[in-house]
């Protein structure tokens, strides 16, 4: 009977919700259950991996635009972007299609391009964001060579009604309208999140070279208009049993920013529509815990409103898993994940069947021989139509040298094999030599090893932490697109990425005053290796990155200031245009914000004022594309809580 109810919930959650009659509303209440988490196994089965979370204050300080703003300001991760268009991530010197962006059990990366445009992923729609540095192919499957971003929601199980609303107004025509509505009776819950973000991007800039050097212009043709909604329907059977579903729709429109040559150009636009659905049922009340999940993704992109250049893909996803605690020291989880993929791309040949089936078989385990030592082993094998994916194992180890109330010293080690199956574009985009594409392209594969040490200190009013991670990554058959009488993908001999990451934070709390300081530094040589050619640092991969942010909270006031340094980046290779490598200069950007919280009739409000690029630095993140100078924004957030007695 219970399983019949689960099926009904999956197929018709809205009908189920109408069957419940709400009670009168007077007071707000919520139930928080730590056991219920949309991706609770991320840390549990990855000992030795570097996984960090952004704080609530950080997420709330950059809700305008996409998640690239959060990454550029608060992490030592390079994002190649312009003023409003495509924003792509490069974790530990890897390519954008080497980072999985996870929404529930869905990697939302494009099946054609292999990556996501981070500017289209609104940070306002998410309450949690975790970043994994390094390979997670054994956990997330193909593509997770450089790392992963986990987009998540907190568990509320609302008992009544809660409404959060935000309005923001900024420079250069920037506007944000957002609302979050939580409604339920403590067992079932509906969560609706809506966002509209728009900017004209008509900022002034100065030409930095050429005949027009020193001339000032106004940026045109770079407007953005994004809309999004996430709808959740959730049901709590008991503390260890629940059903959750999430429907996410994004309508993203932007003009493709022209280069900064000061001349009027024909404006071109890009329209993306993305529909993503994920639902799962978990029951952890029995010795053998089990879960079932299903998902659907529809991606559509239209270039310059031309229906003859449509790029569209559909995928169905189903997953089942079992989890069991064998002893107090040993736990495992085993499962299978099936995907059915269907592309519809204007340039692909009609003479071949492009439908694709693939299945991932996985086993993850955790073993704690002592209270100080934790080990995990992850095994994964993907089966895919017309391709052979490598077997993917991973081993992780964590050891606590000291475990006291005030001091804790931990060392970590992780080694894993990783891979990426070529995308639909890699395999099927027509080339001059072959209208069917490049079907003999080899999958990328390699291994990653990392080790780290972390020290934590905690007293009554002060706490601090410092982490140092060393990593080495060797990727064989790296896929690179080149212009050889037209675009064509080729397999390189290898790419080696290595480096060191340093993270530190300190928190001091005295009375009503709380101070928090966080710093990050990354040194990352990432080298392309080809026979007969010199080893070269990858383009748009800085060797040095640094950022720091400081938050001061006093009573209802809070002040945040952050700065980020991006080092020199090469934008070409020797032999492409010249024998001298050319690069973009480094830059340092500083931002700050002031917030004030207040109550009106027992309802909470927050007013914010922010200034970005406060020293009006002129810089280029991408060659020939202007970036805005100093700019301002003001916002008002309301939290209205009314719920059941």
Coordinates of C-alpha atoms in Angstrom, one line a residue:
X1 CA 0.0 0.0 0.0
X2 CA 2.8 2.4 0.9
X3 CA 4.6 1.7 -2.4
X4 CA 1.3 2.5 -4.3
X5 CA 1.2 5.8 -2.5
X6 CA 4.8 6.5 -3.6
X7 CA 3.7 5.9 -7.2
X8 CA 0.8 8.2 -6.8
X9 CA 3.1 10.9 -5.4
X10 CA 5.5 10.6 -8.4
X11 CA 2.7 10.8 -11.0
X12 CA 0.3 13.3 -9.4
X13 CA 1.7 15.2 -6.5
X14 CA -0.5 18.1 -7.1
X15 CA -3.7 15.9 -6.7
X16 CA -2.3 14.6 -3.4
X17 CA -1.8 18.1 -2.1
X18 CA -5.3 19.1 -2.9
X19 CA -6.6 16.3 -0.7
X20 CA -5.2 17.9 2.4
X21 CA -7.2 20.7 4.1
X22 CA -5.0 23.3 5.8
X23 CA -5.6 24.4 9.3
X24 CA -6.0 28.0 10.5
X25 CA -2.6 29.9 10.6
X26 CA -1.2 31.7 13.5
X27 CA 2.5 30.8 14.3
X28 CA 5.5 29.7 12.3
X29 CA 7.1 26.3 12.9
X30 CA 9.5 24.0 11.0
X31 CA 10.9 20.6 11.5
X32 CA 14.6 20.0 10.6
X33 CA 15.7 16.4 10.1
X34 CA 19.4 16.1 9.3
X35 CA 19.0 12.6 8.0
X36 CA 17.0 13.9 5.1
X37 CA 19.4 15.2 2.5
X38 CA 19.1 15.3 -1.3
X39 CA 22.8 14.3 -1.6
X40 CA 23.7 13.1 1.8
X41 CA 26.3 10.6 0.6
X42 CA 28.6 13.2 -1.0
X43 CA 30.9 13.4 2.0
X44 CA 30.1 10.0 3.5
X45 CA 31.7 7.9 0.8
X46 CA 34.5 10.1 -0.3
X47 CA 37.2 10.1 2.4
X48 CA 40.2 12.2 1.5
X49 CA 38.3 14.3 -1.0
X50 CA 38.3 18.1 -0.7
X51 CA 34.6 19.2 -0.4
X52 CA 33.7 22.7 0.8
X53 CA 30.4 24.5 1.4
X54 CA 29.7 28.2 0.9
X55 CA 28.2 29.9 3.9
X56 CA 24.6 31.3 4.0
X57 CA 26.1 34.9 4.2
X58 CA 28.2 34.3 1.1
X59 CA 25.3 32.8 -0.9
X60 CA 22.9 35.6 0.1
X61 CA 25.5 38.3 -0.8
X62 CA 25.6 37.4 -4.5
X63 CA 22.1 36.3 -5.5
X64 CA 21.9 38.6 -8.5
X65 CA 23.0 36.7 -11.7
X66 CA 24.4 33.2 -11.8
X67 CA 26.5 31.1 -9.6
X68 CA 29.6 32.2 -11.4
X69 CA 29.5 35.3 -9.1
X70 CA 29.8 33.1 -6.0
X71 CA 32.7 31.1 -7.5
X72 CA 34.7 34.1 -8.6
X73 CA 34.3 35.9 -5.3
X74 CA 34.6 33.2 -2.7
X75 CA 36.6 30.3 -4.2
X76 CA 40.0 29.9 -5.8
X77 CA 38.4 28.7 -9.0
X78 CA 38.8 30.4 -12.3
X79 CA 35.6 31.2 -14.3
X80 CA 36.1 32.4 -17.9
X81 CA 33.3 34.9 -18.6
X82 CA 32.3 38.2 -20.1
X83 CA 29.9 40.8 -18.8
X84 CA 26.7 38.7 -19.2
X85 CA 27.1 35.8 -21.6
X86 CA 28.7 32.4 -21.4
X87 CA 30.5 31.6 -18.1
X88 CA 32.5 28.4 -17.9
X89 CA 34.3 26.8 -15.0
X90 CA 37.9 25.5 -14.7
X91 CA 38.5 23.5 -11.5
X92 CA 42.2 22.6 -11.0
X93 CA 43.2 23.5 -14.5
X94 CA 40.7 21.3 -16.3
X95 CA 38.2 22.1 -19.0
X96 CA 34.5 23.2 -18.4
X97 CA 33.2 19.8 -19.4
X98 CA 35.4 18.2 -16.6
X99 CA 33.1 19.6 -13.8
X100 CA 29.8 17.9 -13.1
X101 CA 27.0 20.3 -12.0
X102 CA 24.6 18.1 -9.9
X103 CA 20.9 18.8 -9.3
X104 CA 19.7 15.9 -7.2
X105 CA 20.9 12.9 -9.2
X106 CA 21.1 14.8 -12.5
X107 CA 24.3 16.2 -14.1
X108 CA 22.8 19.2 -15.8
X109 CA 25.7 19.7 -18.2
X110 CA 24.7 19.9 -21.8
X111 CA 24.8 16.6 -23.7
X112 CA 26.1 18.5 -26.8
X113 CA 28.6 20.9 -25.3
X114 CA 29.5 18.9 -22.3
X115 CA 29.3 21.9 -19.9
X116 CA 26.9 24.4 -18.3
X117 CA 26.7 28.1 -18.7
X118 CA 27.0 29.2 -15.0
X119 CA 25.4 32.6 -15.7
X120 CA 22.1 30.7 -16.4
X121 CA 22.1 29.0 -13.0
X122 CA 20.5 31.5 -10.6
X123 CA 22.0 31.3 -7.1
X124 CA 18.7 32.7 -5.7
X125 CA 17.0 29.3 -6.3
X126 CA 19.4 27.3 -4.1
X127 CA 20.0 27.3 -0.4
X128 CA 23.1 25.1 -0.4
X129 CA 26.1 24.9 -2.6
X130 CA 29.0 22.5 -2.2
X131 CA 32.2 22.4 -4.3
X132 CA 34.3 19.2 -4.8
X133 CA 37.8 19.9 -5.8
X134 CA 39.2 16.9 -7.8
X135 CA 37.9 13.8 -9.5
X136 CA 34.6 12.3 -8.6
X137 CA 34.0 10.0 -11.6
X138 CA 33.5 7.0 -9.3
X139 CA 30.6 8.9 -7.6
X140 CA 29.2 11.1 -10.4
X141 CA 30.2 9.2 -13.5
X142 CA 31.5 10.5 -16.8
X143 CA 32.9 14.0 -16.9
X144 CA 33.7 14.6 -13.2
X145 CA 37.5 14.8 -13.8
X146 CA 38.1 18.2 -12.4
X147 CA 35.4 18.4 -9.7
X148 CA 31.7 18.8 -9.1
X149 CA 29.3 21.5 -8.0
X150 CA 26.3 20.2 -5.8
X151 CA 23.3 22.5 -5.9
X152 CA 21.0 21.7 -3.0
X153 CA 18.0 22.7 -0.8
X154 CA 17.7 22.8 2.9
X155 CA 15.1 20.6 4.6
X156 CA 12.2 22.6 6.1
X157 CA 9.2 20.3 6.3
X158 CA 7.2 23.5 6.8
X159 CA 4.2 23.4 9.1
X160 CA 2.1 26.3 7.7
X161 CA 3.1 29.1 5.4
X162 CA 6.4 30.9 4.9
X163 CA 7.1 33.5 2.2
X164 CA 10.5 35.0 1.3
X165 CA 10.6 37.9 -1.2
X166 CA 13.4 39.9 -2.6
X167 CA 13.8 42.9 -4.8
X168 CA 17.1 44.3 -6.0
X169 CA 18.0 47.3 -8.1
X170 CA 21.5 47.9 -9.4
X171 CA 23.7 49.9 -11.9
X172 CA 23.4 49.5 -15.6
X173 CA 19.7 48.5 -15.5
X174 CA 20.1 45.5 -13.2
X175 CA 16.9 44.2 -11.6
X176 CA 16.0 41.1 -9.6
X177 CA 12.6 39.9 -8.5
X178 CA 12.5 36.8 -6.4
X179 CA 10.1 34.9 -4.2
X180 CA 10.1 31.6 -2.2
X181 CA 6.9 30.1 -0.9
X182 CA 6.9 27.2 1.6
X183 CA 3.5 25.6 2.4
X184 CA 2.7 22.4 4.3
X185 CA 1.5 20.7 7.4
X186 CA 4.7 19.2 8.7
X187 CA 4.3 16.0 6.7
X188 CA 3.6 17.2 3.2
X189 CA 5.2 20.3 1.8
X190 CA 5.1 22.5 -1.3
X191 CA 8.0 24.7 -2.1
X192 CA 7.9 27.3 -4.9
X193 CA 10.8 29.5 -5.9
X194 CA 10.6 32.1 -8.6
X195 CA 13.3 34.4 -10.0
X196 CA 13.5 37.0 -12.7
X197 CA 16.8 38.7 -13.4
X198 CA 17.4 41.4 -16.0
X199 CA 20.3 43.7 -16.8
X200 CA 20.9 46.1 -19.7
X201 CA 24.7 45.9 -19.2
X202 CA 25.1 49.4 -20.7
X203 CA 28.3 50.2 -18.7
X204 CA 31.1 52.5 -19.9
X205 CA 34.5 51.1 -20.8
X206 CA 37.8 52.3 -22.2
X207 CA 39.7 50.9 -25.2
X208 CA 43.0 49.5 -23.9
X209 CA 45.0 49.1 -27.1
X210 CA 45.1 49.9 -30.9
X211 CA 44.2 53.0 -32.7
X212 CA 41.3 53.8 -30.4
X213 CA 43.4 53.3 -27.2
X214 CA 42.1 55.6 -24.5
X215 CA 38.7 56.2 -26.1
X216 CA 35.6 55.7 -24.0
X217 CA 32.5 53.8 -25.2
X218 CA 29.2 52.5 -23.8
X219 CA 28.7 48.8 -23.9
X220 CA 25.8 47.8 -26.1
X221 CA 24.4 44.4 -27.2
X222 CA 25.0 42.6 -23.9
X223 CA 21.6 42.6 -22.2
X224 CA 20.4 39.6 -20.1
X225 CA 16.9 38.5 -19.3
X226 CA 16.7 35.2 -17.3
X227 CA 13.6 33.7 -15.6
X228 CA 13.5 30.5 -13.5
X229 CA 11.2 28.5 -11.2
X230 CA 11.8 25.5 -8.9
X231 CA 8.7 23.6 -7.7
X232 CA 9.1 21.0 -4.9
X233 CA 6.5 18.5 -3.7
X234 CA 7.6 16.5 -0.6
X235 CA 6.1 14.0 1.7
X236 CA 7.5 12.8 5.1
X237 CA 6.4 9.3 6.0
X238 CA 8.6 9.3 9.1
X239 CA 12.0 10.3 10.4
X240 CA 13.8 7.9 8.0
X241 CA 11.4 7.7 5.2
X242 CA 10.4 10.4 2.7
X243 CA 9.5 11.3 -0.9
X244 CA 10.9 14.4 -2.5
X245 CA 10.4 15.8 -6.0
X246 CA 11.9 18.9 -7.7
X247 CA 10.9 20.5 -11.0
X248 CA 13.3 23.2 -12.3
X249 CA 12.5 25.3 -15.4
X250 CA 14.9 28.0 -16.7
X251 CA 14.2 30.5 -19.5
X252 CA 17.5 32.2 -20.3
X253 CA 18.0 34.9 -22.9
X254 CA 21.0 37.0 -23.5
X255 CA 22.6 39.1 -26.3
X256 CA 26.0 37.8 -27.3
X257 CA 28.3 40.5 -26.1
X258 CA 30.3 42.1 -29.0
X259 CA 34.0 42.7 -28.7
X260 CA 35.3 46.0 -27.3
X261 CA 36.2 47.7 -30.6
X262 CA 33.9 50.7 -30.2
X263 CA 31.9 49.9 -33.3
X264 CA 28.2 49.1 -33.7
X265 CA 27.7 45.5 -34.7
X266 CA 24.7 43.3 -35.5
X267 CA 23.2 42.1 -32.2
X268 CA 22.8 38.4 -31.9
X269 CA 20.9 36.6 -29.2
X270 CA 21.0 33.1 -27.6
X271 CA 17.8 31.6 -26.0
X272 CA 18.1 28.6 -23.7
X273 CA 15.1 26.7 -22.3
X274 CA 15.8 23.9 -19.7
X275 CA 13.4 21.7 -18.0
X276 CA 14.7 19.3 -15.3
X277 CA 12.8 17.0 -13.0
X278 CA 14.1 14.8 -10.2
X279 CA 12.1 12.7 -7.7
X280 CA 13.2 10.2 -5.2
X281 CA 11.8 7.9 -2.5
X282 CA 14.0 6.8 0.4
X283 CA 13.3 4.3 3.2
X284 CA 16.0 3.8 5.8
X285 CA 13.9 2.1 8.5
X286 CA 15.1 -1.4 7.7
X287 CA 18.5 -3.1 8.0
X288 CA 18.7 -2.9 4.2
X289 CA 17.9 0.7 3.3
X290 CA 16.7 1.4 -0.2
X291 CA 16.0 4.2 -2.5
X292 CA 14.3 4.7 -6.0
X293 CA 14.6 7.8 -8.1
X294 CA 13.6 9.0 -11.6
X295 CA 14.4 12.1 -13.7
X296 CA 13.8 13.8 -17.0
X297 CA 15.7 16.6 -18.7
X298 CA 14.8 18.6 -21.8
X299 CA 17.3 21.1 -23.1
X300 CA 16.7 23.4 -26.0
X301 CA 18.9 26.2 -27.5
X302 CA 18.0 28.6 -30.3
X303 CA 20.6 30.8 -31.9
X304 CA 19.4 34.3 -33.1
X305 CA 15.8 33.1 -33.2
X306 CA 16.6 30.9 -36.2
X307 CA 14.5 27.6 -36.0
X308 CA 16.9 26.1 -38.6
X309 CA 19.7 26.1 -36.0
X310 CA 17.9 24.3 -33.2
X311 CA 19.9 22.3 -30.7
X312 CA 17.8 20.0 -28.5
X313 CA 18.3 17.0 -26.3
X314 CA 16.1 14.8 -24.1
X315 CA 17.1 12.3 -21.4
X316 CA 15.3 9.9 -19.1
X317 CA 16.9 8.8 -15.9
X318 CA 16.1 6.0 -13.5
X319 CA 18.1 4.9 -10.4
X320 CA 17.8 2.3 -7.6
X321 CA 20.2 1.7 -4.7
X322 CA 20.6 -0.4 -1.5
X323 CA 22.5 0.6 1.6
X324 CA 23.4 -1.5 4.6
X325 CA 25.4 -1.2 7.8
X326 CA 27.1 -4.6 8.1
X327 CA 28.8 -3.8 11.4
X328 CA 29.6 -0.7 13.4
X329 CA 32.6 -0.3 11.3
X330 CA 31.5 -1.3 7.8
X331 CA 28.8 0.2 5.6
X332 CA 28.2 -0.1 1.8
X333 CA 25.9 1.2 -0.9
X334 CA 25.2 -0.4 -4.3
X335 CA 23.1 0.7 -7.2
X336 CA 22.4 1.1 -10.8
X337 CA 21.6 4.2 -12.8
X338 CA 20.1 4.1 -16.3
X339 CA 19.9 6.9 -18.9
X340 CA 18.3 7.1 -22.3
X341 CA 19.5 10.0 -24.4
X342 CA 18.0 11.5 -27.6
X343 CA 19.7 14.4 -29.4
X344 CA 18.0 16.6 -32.1
X345 CA 20.7 18.9 -33.5
X346 CA 20.4 20.6 -36.9
X347 CA 23.9 19.8 -38.0
X348 CA 24.0 16.1 -37.2
X349 CA 23.7 13.6 -40.0
X350 CA 20.2 11.9 -40.4
X351 CA 21.9 8.7 -41.7
X352 CA 22.8 7.3 -38.3
X353 CA 20.8 6.5 -35.2
X354 CA 21.9 8.8 -32.4
X355 CA 19.8 7.5 -29.6
X356 CA 21.9 6.3 -26.7
X357 CA 21.5 3.9 -23.8
X358 CA 23.9 3.8 -20.9
X359 CA 23.9 2.3 -17.4
X360 CA 26.2 2.9 -14.4
X361 CA 26.8 0.1 -12.0
X362 CA 28.4 1.3 -8.7
X363 CA 29.4 0.2 -5.3
X364 CA 30.6 2.5 -2.5
X365 CA 31.8 1.4 0.9
X366 CA 33.0 2.9 4.1
X367 CA 35.2 1.2 6.7
X368 CA 36.3 2.6 10.1
X369 CA 38.8 0.2 11.7
X370 CA 39.3 2.7 14.5
X371 CA 37.7 6.0 15.7
X372 CA 40.6 7.8 14.1
X373 CA 40.8 6.1 10.7
X374 CA 38.2 6.1 8.0
X375 CA 38.6 4.5 4.5
X376 CA 36.3 4.5 1.5
X377 CA 36.4 2.5 -1.7
X378 CA 34.2 3.4 -4.7
X379 CA 33.8 1.3 -7.8
X380 CA 31.9 2.2 -11.0
X381 CA 31.5 0.8 -14.4
X382 CA 29.6 2.5 -17.2
X383 CA 28.0 0.6 -20.0
X384 CA 27.3 2.8 -23.0
X385 CA 26.1 2.3 -26.6
X386 CA 29.0 2.0 -29.1
X387 CA 31.6 3.0 -26.6
X388 CA 33.8 1.4 -23.9
X389 CA 34.1 3.3 -20.7
X390 CA 36.9 2.4 -18.3
X391 CA 36.4 0.8 -14.9
X392 CA 36.6 3.5 -12.4
X393 CA 37.9 2.8 -8.9
X394 CA 38.7 5.3 -6.1
X395 CA 40.3 4.9 -2.7
X396 CA 40.1 7.5 0.1
X397 CA 41.8 7.6 3.6
X398 CA 41.4 10.0 6.5
X399 CA 43.3 9.8 9.7
X400 CA 42.9 12.0 12.8
X401 CA 46.2 12.4 14.6
X402 CA 44.6 14.3 17.5
X403 CA 41.0 14.5 18.4
X404 CA 40.6 16.8 21.4
X405 CA 38.0 19.5 22.2
X406 CA 40.4 22.3 21.4
X407 CA 42.6 20.9 18.7
X408 CA 42.2 18.5 15.8
X409 CA 44.8 17.4 13.2
X410 CA 43.7 15.3 10.2
X411 CA 45.6 14.1 7.2
X412 CA 43.9 12.8 4.0
X413 CA 44.8 10.9 0.9
X414 CA 42.7 10.0 -2.2
X415 CA 43.5 8.3 -5.5
X416 CA 41.1 7.6 -8.3
X417 CA 40.7 6.8 -11.9
X418 CA 38.6 9.2 -13.9
X419 CA 37.2 9.5 -17.4
X420 CA 34.9 11.4 -19.8
X421 CA 33.0 9.9 -22.7
X422 CA 33.0 12.4 -25.7
X423 CA 29.9 14.5 -26.0
X424 CA 27.4 14.3 -28.9
X425 CA 29.2 17.3 -30.5
X426 CA 32.6 15.7 -30.1
X427 CA 31.4 12.6 -31.9
X428 CA 28.8 13.8 -34.4
X429 CA 29.5 17.5 -35.3
X430 CA 30.3 17.3 -39.1
X431 CA 33.9 18.2 -40.2
X432 CA 35.4 19.0 -43.6
X433 CA 36.8 15.5 -43.9
X434 CA 33.8 13.6 -42.5
X435 CA 30.2 14.7 -42.5
X436 CA 29.3 12.1 -39.9
X437 CA 31.7 13.7 -37.4
X438 CA 34.6 12.1 -35.5
X439 CA 33.3 8.7 -34.4
X440 CA 36.7 7.3 -33.7
X441 CA 37.5 9.9 -31.0
X442 CA 38.8 8.2 -27.8
X443 CA 37.3 8.8 -24.3
X444 CA 39.5 10.8 -22.0
X445 CA 40.8 8.9 -19.1
X446 CA 43.5 9.3 -16.4
X447 CA 44.1 9.3 -12.7
X448 CA 44.1 11.8 -9.9
X449 CA 46.0 11.7 -6.6
X450 CA 45.8 14.2 -3.8
X451 CA 46.9 14.5 -0.2
X452 CA 46.1 17.1 2.5
X453 CA 46.4 18.1 6.1
X454 CA 43.9 20.1 8.1
X455 CA 44.3 21.6 11.6
X456 CA 41.3 23.0 13.6
X457 CA 41.4 25.0 16.8
X458 CA 38.4 25.9 18.9
X459 CA 37.9 27.7 22.1
X460 CA 35.0 29.5 23.7
X461 CA 35.2 32.7 21.6
X462 CA 37.5 31.8 18.8
X463 CA 37.8 29.0 16.2
X464 CA 40.2 28.6 13.3
X465 CA 41.1 26.2 10.6
X466 CA 43.9 25.8 8.0
X467 CA 44.0 23.2 5.2
X468 CA 46.8 22.5 2.7
X469 CA 46.1 20.2 -0.3
X470 CA 48.5 18.9 -2.9
X471 CA 47.1 17.3 -6.1
X472 CA 48.4 15.7 -9.3
X473 CA 46.2 14.8 -12.3
X474 CA 47.3 13.0 -15.5
X475 CA 44.6 12.9 -18.2
X476 CA 45.2 10.9 -21.4
X477 CA 43.5 11.5 -24.7
X478 CA 42.4 15.0 -23.6
X479 CA 39.9 16.3 -26.3
X480 CA 40.7 19.7 -27.8
X481 CA 38.8 21.5 -30.5
X482 CA 41.0 23.0 -33.3
X483 CA 40.5 25.0 -36.4
X484 CA 41.8 22.8 -39.2
X485 CA 39.9 24.1 -42.2
X486 CA 37.0 24.2 -39.8
X487 CA 36.4 23.1 -36.3
X488 CA 37.5 19.5 -35.5
X489 CA 38.1 17.7 -32.2
X490 CA 41.4 15.8 -31.6
X491 CA 42.8 13.7 -28.9
X492 CA 46.0 15.1 -27.3
X493 CA 48.7 12.9 -25.9
X494 CA 48.0 14.1 -22.3
X495 CA 47.4 17.0 -20.0
X496 CA 49.1 17.2 -16.6
X497 CA 47.6 19.4 -13.9
X498 CA 49.2 19.7 -10.5
X499 CA 49.4 22.3 -7.7
X500 CA 48.7 23.3 -4.1
X501 CA 45.6 24.8 -2.5
X502 CA 45.7 26.6 0.8
X503 CA 42.5 27.4 2.7
X504 CA 42.2 29.2 6.1
X505 CA 39.5 30.7 8.2
X506 CA 39.1 32.2 11.6
X507 CA 36.0 33.2 13.6
X508 CA 36.0 35.4 16.7
X509 CA 32.8 36.0 18.7
X510 CA 32.6 38.4 21.6
X511 CA 29.2 39.6 22.9
X512 CA 27.2 40.9 20.0
X513 CA 30.2 41.1 17.7
X514 CA 31.2 38.2 15.3
X515 CA 34.2 38.4 12.9
X516 CA 34.9 35.9 10.3
X517 CA 37.9 35.9 7.9
X518 CA 38.4 33.4 5.1
X519 CA 41.4 33.1 2.7
X520 CA 42.1 30.8 -0.3
X521 CA 45.2 30.5 -2.5
X522 CA 45.8 28.2 -5.5
X523 CA 49.0 27.5 -7.5
X524 CA 48.2 25.4 -10.5
X525 CA 50.5 24.6 -13.4
X526 CA 48.3 22.8 -16.0
X527 CA 50.4 21.6 -19.0
X528 CA 49.4 20.4 -22.4
X529 CA 51.8 17.7 -23.7
X530 CA 52.1 16.9 -27.4
X531 CA 54.8 15.0 -29.3
X532 CA 57.1 17.3 -31.2
X533 CA 55.8 20.5 -29.5
X534 CA 56.9 22.3 -26.3
X535 CA 54.9 21.8 -23.1
X536 CA 52.6 24.7 -22.7
X537 CA 50.3 26.0 -19.9
X538 CA 46.7 25.6 -21.0
X539 CA 44.9 28.8 -22.2
X540 CA 42.7 30.6 -19.8
X541 CA 44.1 28.7 -16.8
X542 CA 45.9 31.1 -14.4
X543 CA 48.7 29.6 -12.3
X544 CA 48.0 31.8 -9.4
X545 CA 44.7 32.7 -7.8
X546 CA 43.9 34.2 -4.4
X547 CA 40.8 35.5 -2.6
X548 CA 39.9 36.7 0.9
X549 CA 36.6 37.7 2.5
X550 CA 35.8 39.3 5.9
X551 CA 32.4 39.4 7.6
X552 CA 31.7 41.6 10.6
X553 CA 28.4 41.1 12.4
X554 CA 27.2 43.4 15.2
X555 CA 23.7 43.0 16.5
X556 CA 21.4 43.5 13.4
X557 CA 24.2 44.9 11.2
X558 CA 26.7 43.0 9.1
X559 CA 29.5 44.2 6.8
X560 CA 31.2 42.0 4.2
X561 CA 34.3 42.9 2.1
X562 CA 36.0 40.5 -0.3
X563 CA 38.8 40.7 -2.8
X564 CA 39.9 38.2 -5.5
X565 CA 43.2 38.1 -7.4
X566 CA 43.4 36.4 -10.8
X567 CA 46.8 35.8 -12.3
X568 CA 48.1 36.1 -15.8
X569 CA 46.3 33.9 -18.4
X570 CA 47.5 32.9 -21.8
X571 CA 45.0 33.1 -24.6
X572 CA 46.9 31.4 -27.4
X573 CA 49.5 28.7 -28.1
X574 CA 52.9 28.9 -29.7
X575 CA 52.5 28.2 -33.4
X576 CA 48.9 29.2 -33.8
X577 CA 49.4 32.9 -34.6
X578 CA 53.0 33.5 -33.5
X579 CA 56.0 32.0 -31.7
X580 CA 55.5 34.3 -28.7
X581 CA 52.7 33.4 -26.2
X582 CA 50.4 36.3 -25.4
X583 CA 48.5 36.7 -22.2
X584 CA 46.0 38.9 -20.3
X585 CA 47.4 40.7 -17.3
X586 CA 46.5 39.8 -13.8
X587 CA 43.9 41.8 -11.8
X588 CA 42.5 42.3 -8.3
X589 CA 38.8 43.1 -7.7
X590 CA 37.3 44.3 -4.4
X591 CA 33.6 44.2 -3.4
X592 CA 31.8 45.2 -0.2
X593 CA 28.3 45.1 1.2
X594 CA 26.4 46.5 4.2
X595 CA 23.3 44.7 5.6
X596 CA 20.7 45.6 8.2
X597 CA 18.1 43.3 9.7
X598 CA 14.9 44.6 11.3
X599 CA 11.4 43.4 12.3
X600 CA 8.0 44.9 11.5
X601 CA 5.1 43.3 13.4
X602 CA 7.2 40.2 14.2
X603 CA 8.1 39.7 10.5
X604 CA 11.8 39.8 9.4
X605 CA 13.3 42.2 6.8
X606 CA 16.8 42.8 5.5
X607 CA 18.0 45.9 3.7
X608 CA 21.4 45.6 1.8
X609 CA 23.6 48.0 -0.1
X610 CA 26.6 46.7 -2.1
X611 CA 29.4 48.2 -4.2
X612 CA 31.3 46.0 -6.6
X613 CA 34.7 46.6 -8.1
X614 CA 35.0 49.6 -5.7
X615 CA 38.4 50.7 -7.1
X616 CA 37.0 50.9 -10.6
X617 CA 39.6 48.5 -12.0
X618 CA 39.7 48.1 -15.8
X619 CA 40.3 44.5 -16.7
X620 CA 39.5 41.7 -19.2
X621 CA 38.5 38.3 -18.0
X622 CA 38.3 37.2 -21.7
X623 CA 40.3 38.8 -24.4
X624 CA 38.6 41.7 -26.2
X625 CA 35.5 41.7 -23.9
X626 CA 34.8 44.6 -21.6
X627 CA 33.9 44.2 -17.9
X628 CA 32.0 46.7 -15.8
X629 CA 33.8 49.1 -13.5
X630 CA 32.5 50.3 -10.2
X631 CA 28.8 49.5 -9.8
X632 CA 26.2 49.5 -7.0
X633 CA 23.1 47.6 -6.0
X634 CA 20.5 47.9 -3.2
X635 CA 18.0 45.2 -2.2
X636 CA 15.2 44.5 0.3
X637 CA 14.3 41.0 1.5
X638 CA 11.2 40.1 3.4
X639 CA 10.6 36.9 5.4
X640 CA 6.9 36.4 6.2
X641 CA 6.1 33.5 8.5
X642 CA 2.5 32.3 9.2
X643 CA 1.9 28.7 10.1
X644 CA -0.2 26.2 11.9
X645 CA -0.9 26.2 15.6

